[in-house]
Coordinates of C-alpha atoms in Angstrom, one line a residue:
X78 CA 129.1 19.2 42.8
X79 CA 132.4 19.7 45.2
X80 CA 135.3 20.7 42.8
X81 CA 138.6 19.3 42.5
X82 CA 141.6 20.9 44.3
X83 CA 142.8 22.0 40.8
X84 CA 139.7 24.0 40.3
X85 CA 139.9 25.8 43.6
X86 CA 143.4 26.6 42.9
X87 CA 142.3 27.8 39.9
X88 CA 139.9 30.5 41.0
X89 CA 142.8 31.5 43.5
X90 CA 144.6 32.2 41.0
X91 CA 142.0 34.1 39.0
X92 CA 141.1 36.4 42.3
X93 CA 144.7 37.3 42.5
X94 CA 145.5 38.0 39.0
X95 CA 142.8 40.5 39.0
X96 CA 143.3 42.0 42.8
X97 CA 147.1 42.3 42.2
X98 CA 148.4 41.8 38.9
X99 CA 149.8 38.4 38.9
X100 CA 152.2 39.7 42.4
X101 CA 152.6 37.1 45.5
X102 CA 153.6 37.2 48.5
X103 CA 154.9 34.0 50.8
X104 CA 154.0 34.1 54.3
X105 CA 156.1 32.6 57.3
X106 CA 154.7 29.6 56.9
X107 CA 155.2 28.9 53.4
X108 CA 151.7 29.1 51.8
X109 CA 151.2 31.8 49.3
X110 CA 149.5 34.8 50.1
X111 CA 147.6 37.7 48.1
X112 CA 149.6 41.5 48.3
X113 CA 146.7 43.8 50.0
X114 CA 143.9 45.0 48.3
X115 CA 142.8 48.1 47.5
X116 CA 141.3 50.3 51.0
X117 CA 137.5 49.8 51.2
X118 CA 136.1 53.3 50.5
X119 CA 135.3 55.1 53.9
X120 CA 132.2 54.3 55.8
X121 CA 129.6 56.5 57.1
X122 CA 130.2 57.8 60.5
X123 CA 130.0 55.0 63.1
X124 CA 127.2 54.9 65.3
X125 CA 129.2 55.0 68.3
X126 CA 131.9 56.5 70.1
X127 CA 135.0 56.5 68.1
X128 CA 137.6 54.5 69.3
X129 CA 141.6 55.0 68.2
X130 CA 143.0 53.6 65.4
X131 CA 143.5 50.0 66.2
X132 CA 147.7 48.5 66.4
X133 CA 146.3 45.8 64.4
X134 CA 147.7 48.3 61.3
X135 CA 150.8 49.6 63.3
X136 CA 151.4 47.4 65.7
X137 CA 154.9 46.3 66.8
X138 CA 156.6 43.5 64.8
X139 CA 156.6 40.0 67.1
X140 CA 159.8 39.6 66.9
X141 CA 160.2 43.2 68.3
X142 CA 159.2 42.3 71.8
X143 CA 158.5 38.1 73.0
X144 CA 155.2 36.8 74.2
X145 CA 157.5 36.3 77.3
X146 CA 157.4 39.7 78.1
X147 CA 153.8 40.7 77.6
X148 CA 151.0 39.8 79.7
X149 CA 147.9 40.0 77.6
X150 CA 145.5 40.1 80.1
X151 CA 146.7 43.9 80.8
X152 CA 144.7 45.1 77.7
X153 CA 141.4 45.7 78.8
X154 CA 139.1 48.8 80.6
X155 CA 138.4 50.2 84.3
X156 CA 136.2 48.1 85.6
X157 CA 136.8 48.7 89.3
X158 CA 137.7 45.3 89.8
X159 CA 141.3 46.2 90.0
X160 CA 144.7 45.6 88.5
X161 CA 144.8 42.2 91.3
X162 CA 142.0 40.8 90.3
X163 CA 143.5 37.3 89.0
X164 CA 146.0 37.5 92.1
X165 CA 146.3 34.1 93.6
X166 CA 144.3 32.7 90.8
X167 CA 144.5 29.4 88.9
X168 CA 145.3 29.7 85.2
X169 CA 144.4 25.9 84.9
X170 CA 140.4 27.0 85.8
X171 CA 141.2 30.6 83.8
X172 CA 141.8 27.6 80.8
X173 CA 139.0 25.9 81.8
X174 CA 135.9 28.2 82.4
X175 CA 136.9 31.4 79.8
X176 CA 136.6 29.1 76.5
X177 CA 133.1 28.1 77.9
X178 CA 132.0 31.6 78.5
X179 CA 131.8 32.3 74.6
X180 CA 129.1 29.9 73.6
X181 CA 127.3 29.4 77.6
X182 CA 123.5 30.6 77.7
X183 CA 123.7 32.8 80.4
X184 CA 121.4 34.6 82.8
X185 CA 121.2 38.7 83.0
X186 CA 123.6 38.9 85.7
X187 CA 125.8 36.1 84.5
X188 CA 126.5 37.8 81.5
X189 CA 127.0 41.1 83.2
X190 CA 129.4 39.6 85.8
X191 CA 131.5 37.9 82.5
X192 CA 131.4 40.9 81.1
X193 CA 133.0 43.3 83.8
X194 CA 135.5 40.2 84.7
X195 CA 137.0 39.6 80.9
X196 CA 137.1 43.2 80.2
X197 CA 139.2 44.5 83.2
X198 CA 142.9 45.0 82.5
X199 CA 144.8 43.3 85.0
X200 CA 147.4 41.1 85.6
X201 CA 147.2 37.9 84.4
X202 CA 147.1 34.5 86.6
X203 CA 150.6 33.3 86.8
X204 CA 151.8 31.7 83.7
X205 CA 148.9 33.1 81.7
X206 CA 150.1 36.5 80.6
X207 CA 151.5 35.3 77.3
X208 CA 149.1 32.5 76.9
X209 CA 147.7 33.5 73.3
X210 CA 145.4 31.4 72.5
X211 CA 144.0 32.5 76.5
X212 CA 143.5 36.0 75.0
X213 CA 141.7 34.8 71.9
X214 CA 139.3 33.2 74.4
X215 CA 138.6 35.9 76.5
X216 CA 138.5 38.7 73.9
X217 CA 135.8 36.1 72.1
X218 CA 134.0 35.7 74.9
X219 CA 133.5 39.3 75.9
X220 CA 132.2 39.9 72.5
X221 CA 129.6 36.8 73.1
X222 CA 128.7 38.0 76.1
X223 CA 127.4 41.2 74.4
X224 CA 130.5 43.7 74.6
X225 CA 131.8 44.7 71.4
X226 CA 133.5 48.0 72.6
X227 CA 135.3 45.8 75.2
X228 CA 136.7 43.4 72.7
X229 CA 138.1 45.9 70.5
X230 CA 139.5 48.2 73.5
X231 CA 141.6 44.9 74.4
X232 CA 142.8 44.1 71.0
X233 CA 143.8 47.8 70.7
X234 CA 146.1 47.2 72.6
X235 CA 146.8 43.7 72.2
X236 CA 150.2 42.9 69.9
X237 CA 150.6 40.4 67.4
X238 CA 146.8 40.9 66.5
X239 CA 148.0 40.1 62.9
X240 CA 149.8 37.0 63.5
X241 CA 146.8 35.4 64.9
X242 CA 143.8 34.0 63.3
X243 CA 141.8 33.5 66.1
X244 CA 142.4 37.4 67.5
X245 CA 142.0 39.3 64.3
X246 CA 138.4 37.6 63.9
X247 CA 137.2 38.7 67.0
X248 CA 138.8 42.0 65.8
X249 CA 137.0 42.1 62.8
X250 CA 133.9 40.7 64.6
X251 CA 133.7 43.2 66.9
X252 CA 134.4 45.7 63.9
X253 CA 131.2 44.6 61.9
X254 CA 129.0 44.7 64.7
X255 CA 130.0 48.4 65.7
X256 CA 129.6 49.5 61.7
X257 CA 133.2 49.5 61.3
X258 CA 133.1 48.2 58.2
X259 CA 136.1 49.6 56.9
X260 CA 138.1 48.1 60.3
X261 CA 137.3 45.2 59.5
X262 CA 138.5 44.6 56.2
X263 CA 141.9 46.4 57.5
X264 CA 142.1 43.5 59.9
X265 CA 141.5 41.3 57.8
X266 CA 144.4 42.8 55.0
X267 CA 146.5 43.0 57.7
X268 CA 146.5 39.1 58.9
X269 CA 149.9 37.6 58.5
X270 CA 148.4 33.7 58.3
X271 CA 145.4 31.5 57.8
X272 CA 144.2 34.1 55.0
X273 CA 142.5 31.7 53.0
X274 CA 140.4 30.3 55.8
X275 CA 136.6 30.2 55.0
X276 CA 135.6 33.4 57.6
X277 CA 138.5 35.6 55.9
X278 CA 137.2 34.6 52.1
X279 CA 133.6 35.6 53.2
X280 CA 134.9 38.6 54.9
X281 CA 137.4 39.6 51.5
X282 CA 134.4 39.1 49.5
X283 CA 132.6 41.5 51.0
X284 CA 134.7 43.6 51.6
X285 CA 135.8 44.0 47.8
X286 CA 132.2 44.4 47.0
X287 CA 132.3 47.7 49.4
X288 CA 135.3 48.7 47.1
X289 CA 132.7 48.4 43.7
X290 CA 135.3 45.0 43.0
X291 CA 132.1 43.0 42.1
X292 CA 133.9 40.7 39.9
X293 CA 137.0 40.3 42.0
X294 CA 134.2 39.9 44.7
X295 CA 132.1 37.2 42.9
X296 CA 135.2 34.9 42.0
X297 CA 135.7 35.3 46.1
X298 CA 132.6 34.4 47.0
X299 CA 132.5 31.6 44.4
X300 CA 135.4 29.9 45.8
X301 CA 134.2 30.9 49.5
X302 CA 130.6 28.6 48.8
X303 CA 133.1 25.4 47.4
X304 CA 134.8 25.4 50.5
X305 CA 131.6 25.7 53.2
X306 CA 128.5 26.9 51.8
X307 CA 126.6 28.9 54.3
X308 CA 122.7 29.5 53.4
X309 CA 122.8 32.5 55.0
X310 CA 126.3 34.4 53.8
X311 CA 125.5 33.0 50.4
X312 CA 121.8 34.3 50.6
X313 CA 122.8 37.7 51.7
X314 CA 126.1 38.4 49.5
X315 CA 124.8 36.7 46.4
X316 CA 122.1 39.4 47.1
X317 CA 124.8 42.5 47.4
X318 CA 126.7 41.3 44.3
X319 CA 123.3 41.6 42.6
X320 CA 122.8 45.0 43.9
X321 CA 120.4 44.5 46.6
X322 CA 117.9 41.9 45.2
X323 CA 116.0 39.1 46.3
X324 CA 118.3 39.4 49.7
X325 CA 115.2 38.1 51.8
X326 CA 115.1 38.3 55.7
X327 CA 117.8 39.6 57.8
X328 CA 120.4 37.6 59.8
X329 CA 122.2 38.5 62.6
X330 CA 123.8 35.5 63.6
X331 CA 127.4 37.3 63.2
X332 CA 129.1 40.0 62.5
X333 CA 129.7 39.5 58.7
X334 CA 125.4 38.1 58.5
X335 CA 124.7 41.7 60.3
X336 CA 127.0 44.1 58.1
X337 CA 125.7 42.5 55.1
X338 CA 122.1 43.1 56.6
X339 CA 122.5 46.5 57.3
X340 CA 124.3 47.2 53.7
X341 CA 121.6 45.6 52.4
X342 CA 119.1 47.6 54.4
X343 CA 117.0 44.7 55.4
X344 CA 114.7 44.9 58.3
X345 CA 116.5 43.7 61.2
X346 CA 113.1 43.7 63.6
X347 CA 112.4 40.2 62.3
X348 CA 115.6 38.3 62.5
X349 CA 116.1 39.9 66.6
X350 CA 115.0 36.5 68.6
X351 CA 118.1 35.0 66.7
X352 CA 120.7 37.7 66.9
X353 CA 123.9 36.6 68.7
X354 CA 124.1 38.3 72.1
X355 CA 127.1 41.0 71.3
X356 CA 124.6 42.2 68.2
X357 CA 121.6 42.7 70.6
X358 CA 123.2 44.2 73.0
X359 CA 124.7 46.8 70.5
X360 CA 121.9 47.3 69.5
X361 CA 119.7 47.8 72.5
X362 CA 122.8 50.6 73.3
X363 CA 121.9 52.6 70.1
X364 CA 119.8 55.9 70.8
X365 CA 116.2 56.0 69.5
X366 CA 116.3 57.6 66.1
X367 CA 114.8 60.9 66.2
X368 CA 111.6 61.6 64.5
X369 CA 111.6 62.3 61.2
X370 CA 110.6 66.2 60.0
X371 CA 107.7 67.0 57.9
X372 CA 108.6 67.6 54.1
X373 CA 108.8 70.6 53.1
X374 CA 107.4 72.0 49.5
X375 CA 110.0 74.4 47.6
X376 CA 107.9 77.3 48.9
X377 CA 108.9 76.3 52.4
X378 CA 105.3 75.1 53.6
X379 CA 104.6 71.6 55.1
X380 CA 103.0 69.1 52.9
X381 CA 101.1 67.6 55.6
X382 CA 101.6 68.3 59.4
X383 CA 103.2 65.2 61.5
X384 CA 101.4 62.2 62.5
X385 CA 99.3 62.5 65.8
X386 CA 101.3 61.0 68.7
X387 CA 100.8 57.4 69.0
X388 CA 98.5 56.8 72.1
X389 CA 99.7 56.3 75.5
X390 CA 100.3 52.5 76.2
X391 CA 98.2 50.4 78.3
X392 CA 99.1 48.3 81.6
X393 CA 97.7 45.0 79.2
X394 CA 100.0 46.4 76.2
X395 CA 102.9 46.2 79.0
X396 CA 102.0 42.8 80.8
X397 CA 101.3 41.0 77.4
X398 CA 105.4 40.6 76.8
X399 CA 106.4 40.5 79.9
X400 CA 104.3 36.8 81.0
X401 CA 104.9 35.8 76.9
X402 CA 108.6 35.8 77.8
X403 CA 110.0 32.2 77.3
X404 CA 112.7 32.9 80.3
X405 CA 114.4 35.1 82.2
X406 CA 116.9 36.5 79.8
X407 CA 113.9 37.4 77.3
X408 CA 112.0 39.0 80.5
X409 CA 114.9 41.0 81.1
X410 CA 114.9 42.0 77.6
X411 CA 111.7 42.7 77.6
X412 CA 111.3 44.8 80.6
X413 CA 114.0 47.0 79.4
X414 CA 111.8 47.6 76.3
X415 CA 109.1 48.2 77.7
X416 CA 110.4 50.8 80.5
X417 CA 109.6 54.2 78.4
X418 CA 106.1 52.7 78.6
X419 CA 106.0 51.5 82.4
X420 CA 107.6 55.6 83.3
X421 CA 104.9 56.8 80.8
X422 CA 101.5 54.8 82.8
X423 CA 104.0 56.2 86.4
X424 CA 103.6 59.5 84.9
X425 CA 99.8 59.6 83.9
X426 CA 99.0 58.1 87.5
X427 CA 97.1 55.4 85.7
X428 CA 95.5 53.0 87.7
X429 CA 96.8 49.8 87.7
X430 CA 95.9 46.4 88.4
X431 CA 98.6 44.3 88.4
X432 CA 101.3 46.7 90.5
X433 CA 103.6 44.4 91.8
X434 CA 104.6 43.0 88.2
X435 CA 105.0 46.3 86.8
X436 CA 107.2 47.1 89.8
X437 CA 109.1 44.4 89.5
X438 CA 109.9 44.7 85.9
X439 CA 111.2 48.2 86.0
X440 CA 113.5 47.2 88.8
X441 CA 115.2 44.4 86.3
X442 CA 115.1 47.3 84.1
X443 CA 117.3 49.7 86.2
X444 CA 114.6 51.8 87.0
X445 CA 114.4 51.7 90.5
X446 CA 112.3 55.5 90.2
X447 CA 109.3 54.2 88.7
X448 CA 109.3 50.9 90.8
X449 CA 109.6 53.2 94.1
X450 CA 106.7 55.5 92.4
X451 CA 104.2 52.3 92.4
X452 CA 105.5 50.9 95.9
X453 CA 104.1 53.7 97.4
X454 CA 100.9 53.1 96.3
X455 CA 100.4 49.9 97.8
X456 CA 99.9 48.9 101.6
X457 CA 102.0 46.2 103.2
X458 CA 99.3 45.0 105.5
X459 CA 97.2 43.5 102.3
X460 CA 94.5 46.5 102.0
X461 CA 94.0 47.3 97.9
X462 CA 93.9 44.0 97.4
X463 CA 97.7 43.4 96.3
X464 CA 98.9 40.1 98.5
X465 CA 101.5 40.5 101.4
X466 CA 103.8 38.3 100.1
X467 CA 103.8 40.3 97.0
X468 CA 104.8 43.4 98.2
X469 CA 107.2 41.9 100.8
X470 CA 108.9 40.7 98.0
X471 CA 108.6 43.6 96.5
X472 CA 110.5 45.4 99.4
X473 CA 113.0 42.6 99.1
X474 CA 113.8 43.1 95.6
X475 CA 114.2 46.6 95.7
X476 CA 116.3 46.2 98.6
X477 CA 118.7 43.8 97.1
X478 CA 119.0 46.7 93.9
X479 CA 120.0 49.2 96.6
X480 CA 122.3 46.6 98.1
X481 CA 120.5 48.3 102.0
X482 CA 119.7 45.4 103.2
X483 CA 117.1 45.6 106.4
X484 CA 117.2 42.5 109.2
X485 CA 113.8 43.6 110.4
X486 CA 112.5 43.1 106.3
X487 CA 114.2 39.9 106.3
X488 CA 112.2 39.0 109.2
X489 CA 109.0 40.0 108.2
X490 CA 109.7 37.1 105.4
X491 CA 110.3 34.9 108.0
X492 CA 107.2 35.7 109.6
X493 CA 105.4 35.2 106.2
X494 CA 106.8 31.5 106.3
X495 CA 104.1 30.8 108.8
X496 CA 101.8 29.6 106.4
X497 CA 100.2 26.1 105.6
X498 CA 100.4 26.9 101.7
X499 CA 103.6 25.4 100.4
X500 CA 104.2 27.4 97.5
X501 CA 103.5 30.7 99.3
X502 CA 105.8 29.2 101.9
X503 CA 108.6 28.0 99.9
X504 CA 108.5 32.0 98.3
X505 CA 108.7 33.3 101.4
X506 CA 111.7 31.3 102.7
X507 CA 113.6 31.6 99.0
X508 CA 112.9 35.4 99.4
X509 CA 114.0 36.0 103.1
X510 CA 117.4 33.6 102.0
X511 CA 118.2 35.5 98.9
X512 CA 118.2 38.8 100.6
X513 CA 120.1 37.4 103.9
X514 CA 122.9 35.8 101.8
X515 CA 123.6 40.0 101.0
X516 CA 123.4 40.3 105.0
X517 CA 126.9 40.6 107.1
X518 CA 125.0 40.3 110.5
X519 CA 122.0 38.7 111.9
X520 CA 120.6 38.3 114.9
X521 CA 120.6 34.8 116.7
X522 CA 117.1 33.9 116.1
X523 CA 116.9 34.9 112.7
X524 CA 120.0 32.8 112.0
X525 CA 118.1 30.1 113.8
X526 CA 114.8 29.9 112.0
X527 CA 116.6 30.2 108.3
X528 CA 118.8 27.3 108.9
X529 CA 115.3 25.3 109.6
X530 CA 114.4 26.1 106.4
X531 CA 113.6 23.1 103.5
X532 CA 115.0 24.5 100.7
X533 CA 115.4 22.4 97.9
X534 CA 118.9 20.9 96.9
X535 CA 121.0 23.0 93.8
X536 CA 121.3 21.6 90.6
X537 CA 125.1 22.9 89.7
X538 CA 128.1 20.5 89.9
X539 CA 129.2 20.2 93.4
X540 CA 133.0 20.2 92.4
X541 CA 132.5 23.5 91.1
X542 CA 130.6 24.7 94.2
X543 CA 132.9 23.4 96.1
X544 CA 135.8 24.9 94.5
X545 CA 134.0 28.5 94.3
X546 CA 133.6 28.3 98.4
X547 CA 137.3 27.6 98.6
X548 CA 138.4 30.6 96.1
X549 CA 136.1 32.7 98.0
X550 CA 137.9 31.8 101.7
X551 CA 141.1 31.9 99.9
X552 CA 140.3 36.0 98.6
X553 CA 140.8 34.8 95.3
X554 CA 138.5 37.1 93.7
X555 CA 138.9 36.1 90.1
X556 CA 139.1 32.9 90.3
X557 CA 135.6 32.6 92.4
X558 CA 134.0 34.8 90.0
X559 CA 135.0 32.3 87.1
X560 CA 133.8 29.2 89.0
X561 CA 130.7 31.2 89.9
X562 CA 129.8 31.7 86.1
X563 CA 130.9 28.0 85.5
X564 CA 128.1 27.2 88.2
X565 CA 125.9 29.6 86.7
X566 CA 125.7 27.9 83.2
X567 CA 124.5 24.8 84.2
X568 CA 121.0 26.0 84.3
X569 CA 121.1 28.9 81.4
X570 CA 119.0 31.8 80.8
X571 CA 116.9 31.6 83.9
X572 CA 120.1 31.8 85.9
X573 CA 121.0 29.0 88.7
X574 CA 118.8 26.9 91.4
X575 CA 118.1 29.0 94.4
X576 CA 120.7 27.0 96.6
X577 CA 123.4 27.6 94.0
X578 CA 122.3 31.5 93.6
X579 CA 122.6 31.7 97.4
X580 CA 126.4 30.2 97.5
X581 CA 126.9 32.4 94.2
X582 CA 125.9 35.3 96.2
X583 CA 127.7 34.4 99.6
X584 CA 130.9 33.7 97.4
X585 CA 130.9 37.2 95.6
X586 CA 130.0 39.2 98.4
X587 CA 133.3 37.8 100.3
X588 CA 135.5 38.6 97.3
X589 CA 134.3 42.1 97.6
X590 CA 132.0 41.8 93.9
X591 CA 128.6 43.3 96.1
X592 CA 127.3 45.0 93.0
X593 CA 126.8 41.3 91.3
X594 CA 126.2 39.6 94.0
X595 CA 123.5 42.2 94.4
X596 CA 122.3 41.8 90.6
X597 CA 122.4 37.6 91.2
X598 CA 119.5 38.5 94.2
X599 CA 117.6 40.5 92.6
X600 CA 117.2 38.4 89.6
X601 CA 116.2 35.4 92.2
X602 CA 113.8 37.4 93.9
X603 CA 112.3 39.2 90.6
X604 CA 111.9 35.2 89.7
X605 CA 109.8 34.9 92.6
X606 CA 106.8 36.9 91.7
X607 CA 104.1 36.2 89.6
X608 CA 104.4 37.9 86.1

């Protein structure tokens, strides 16, 4: 049953009475607002790189220095996109496109692209550098989109931190899901307002459990549940205030679901096909743990000697995930997963029957070794029985990795679109387009025979396309990166139409982004083959 506002103000009182002794403070805005409690105990180490202690605990008062004089976009990493990226840009369309970016399903090299163009410090499109609730949006979004080191290296060095909701949960976010636990509830003592929202009662909670508070704790989460109850949080923190029972599965929907996961030291294997994208991808960037010693009697000999090595993996126990894959994004994932195992059939010269997929899949996976290792193994006239097209495609895609694009491989596709078969024709021609949209110079002909080419119309909004071509002749090179990822998100995972890929392409190339240009080919062409 929903309690009365009396009741709720009721068990406010009761968590401050015992967290402080009866003492309030008033914030700026009038509403009351608990003294801090007690530091968290410390944390084990973190799992990764340690980063330096964050100004949102000794940052410089607002009133010190004015939004007017900062320009938050300057916060940020080297991306080697430069300090102008955002010159010439619209902050209208910076508005528009970065809130989008946080919640967007996004292909492989959509999300990289975000990525690199969020996290660069720069210098903000005019009239955005003090735009706060701009900065919430992009610091958000580069966490969605997978980079939780790049979040907090901006809010580092972002001020006011504390005087805003919105930033100091993206703080704290990006905190939890690097196993910062003990940063995050900092954050989350040092907000200045909104301190009885629903995230920051689910995050105190938890956090006064890590500080043995349970009761404190429970009265937290109590009133946390009468507000919103979330099945999850209230699943998986009833669980830690009970001391680890009866927690069921993992969750990894968040940053708070993950912490309390891991605290609770639930199996996170089954909960991965749900987990945000800035928890997977921290994840996937963890080292393999290293395998575990023998034990060891008191009189120093073994007990038993290790395990046998597990045996070496199959080409069927690599092809299995790879065609299950619902899309591109999980084929992606899945080829990066299964790289130790495509490297490990390269090594053992195993012989393989499906070659070009295997190839294919390691180049998506970076591994552009292995992928040359089983190209040249396979004939480009058809003998071996691997098709042509295939392993022109093949040439294609690992051409478009290198960024070496070849005119007379771009017309050996175009020879290949002789053919009555329409699919095999309409691979051909997608191919030989992809990798001449990476081209500067072609020869008349060739330019001749791809403009006769029936490619089928895009699917992304042609304002948007429209727009992106114009950024792009204008050098605007943020700006045509944004509308290029605005495109992009019209059709998801799987990345955009071949028409739109192409102008993507054209348009990134001309702002002088060739490495995702580059990555936006070589997912089209890796698209192309038969898994």
């Amino acid at each position: 049953m929903r309690r009365g506002p009396g009741r709720i103000g009721a068990l406010i009182g009761a968590v401050a009475l015992m967290t402080n002794g009866g003492a309030w403070a008033q914030s700026s805005a009038g509403a009351p607002v608990a003294d801090k409690p007690a530091a968290a105990p410390a944390p084990e180490p973190p799992p990764t790189t340690t980063v330096a202690p964050s100004p949102v605990i000794t940052e410089t008062p607002v009133g010190a220095q004015t939004l007017a004089q900062l320009d938050l976009f300057s916060a940020g990493r080297e991306t080697g996109l430069g300090q102008d990226l955002w010159k010439s840009s619209s902050a209208d369309i910076a508005r528009a496109v970065i809130p989008t970016l946080r919640d967007a399903p996004l292909s492989p090299a959509a999300a990289a692209l975000g990525r690199d163009l969020l996290a660069t410090a720069s210098i903000a499109p005019e009239g955005a550098g003090n735009d706060a609730a701009l900065a919430a949006a992009r610091a958000s979004a580069v966490l969605a989109l997978g980079d939780a080191e790049g979040a907090t290296d901006i809010l580092d060095h972002t001020p006011g931190v504390s005087s805003s909701s919105a930033l100091s949960q993206v703080a704290a976010e990006a905190a939890l899901i690097t196993g910062r636990n003990d940063r995050a509830c900092a954050v989350g003592e040092a907000l200045a307002t909104d301190r009885d929202g629903i995230y920051w009662l689910r995050l105190r909670a938890f956090c006064q459990a890590l500080a043995g508070k349970t009761d404190i704790a429970q009265l937290t989460y109590t009133l946390a549940n009468q507000q919103v109850r979330d099945p999850y949080f209230a699943r998986l923190m009833g669980a830690l205030l009970a001391g680890g029972t009866d927690a069921g599965d993992a969750s990894l929907r968040n940053g708070l679901d993950y912490a309390l996961s891991v605290q609770l030291k639930l199996d996170l294997t089954p909960a991965m096909p749900a987990a945000s994208r800035a928890i997977a991808q921290h994840l996937a960037s963890l080292p393999a743990a290293p395998p575990a010693a023998a034990p060891v009697l008191a009189g120093g000999a073994p007990v038993a000697p290790p395990p046998p090595p597990p045996p070496p993996a199959t080409e069927a126990d690599v092809l299995a995930p790879l065609r299950a894959a619902a899309n591109f994004s999980d084929y992606a994932t899945v080829a990066k997963a299964e790289k130790p195992a495509i490297s490990q059939l390269v090594e053992l010269k195993t012989p393989l029957t499906a070659p070009v997929a295997l190839a294919t899949a390691a180049i998506v996976a970076n591994d552009l070794a292995d992928a040359d290792a089983i190209r040249a193994g396979l004939a480009v006239d058809g003998s071996g029985g691997v098709d042509v097209l295939d392993v022109t495609i093949l040439d294609a895609t690992l051409a478009a990795a290198r960024g070496a694009t070849d005119p007379s491989l771009i017309n050996r596709l175009i020879q290949l679109t002789q053919t009555k078969d329409s699919r095999e024709r309409a691979r051909a021609e997608g191919a030989a387009e992809l990798l001449a949209a990476l081209s500067p110079s072609l020869d008349g002909p060739a330019r001749a025979r791809l403009a006769a080419f029936d490619l089928p119309a895009g699917t992304g909004p042609a304002a948007r396309l429209i727009a992106m071509g114009a950024a792009a002749d204008g050098a605007r090179k943020g700006e045509a990166a944004l509308l290029a990822l605005w495109v992009a998100e019209a059709d998801g995972t799987s990345g955009p139409s071949l028409d739109d890929r192409i102008r993507i392409e054209r348009a990134l190339a001309r702002v002088g982004l060739g490495a995702n240009a580059q990555a936006f080919a070589v997912e089209g062409l890796a698209q192309l083959q038969a898994r």
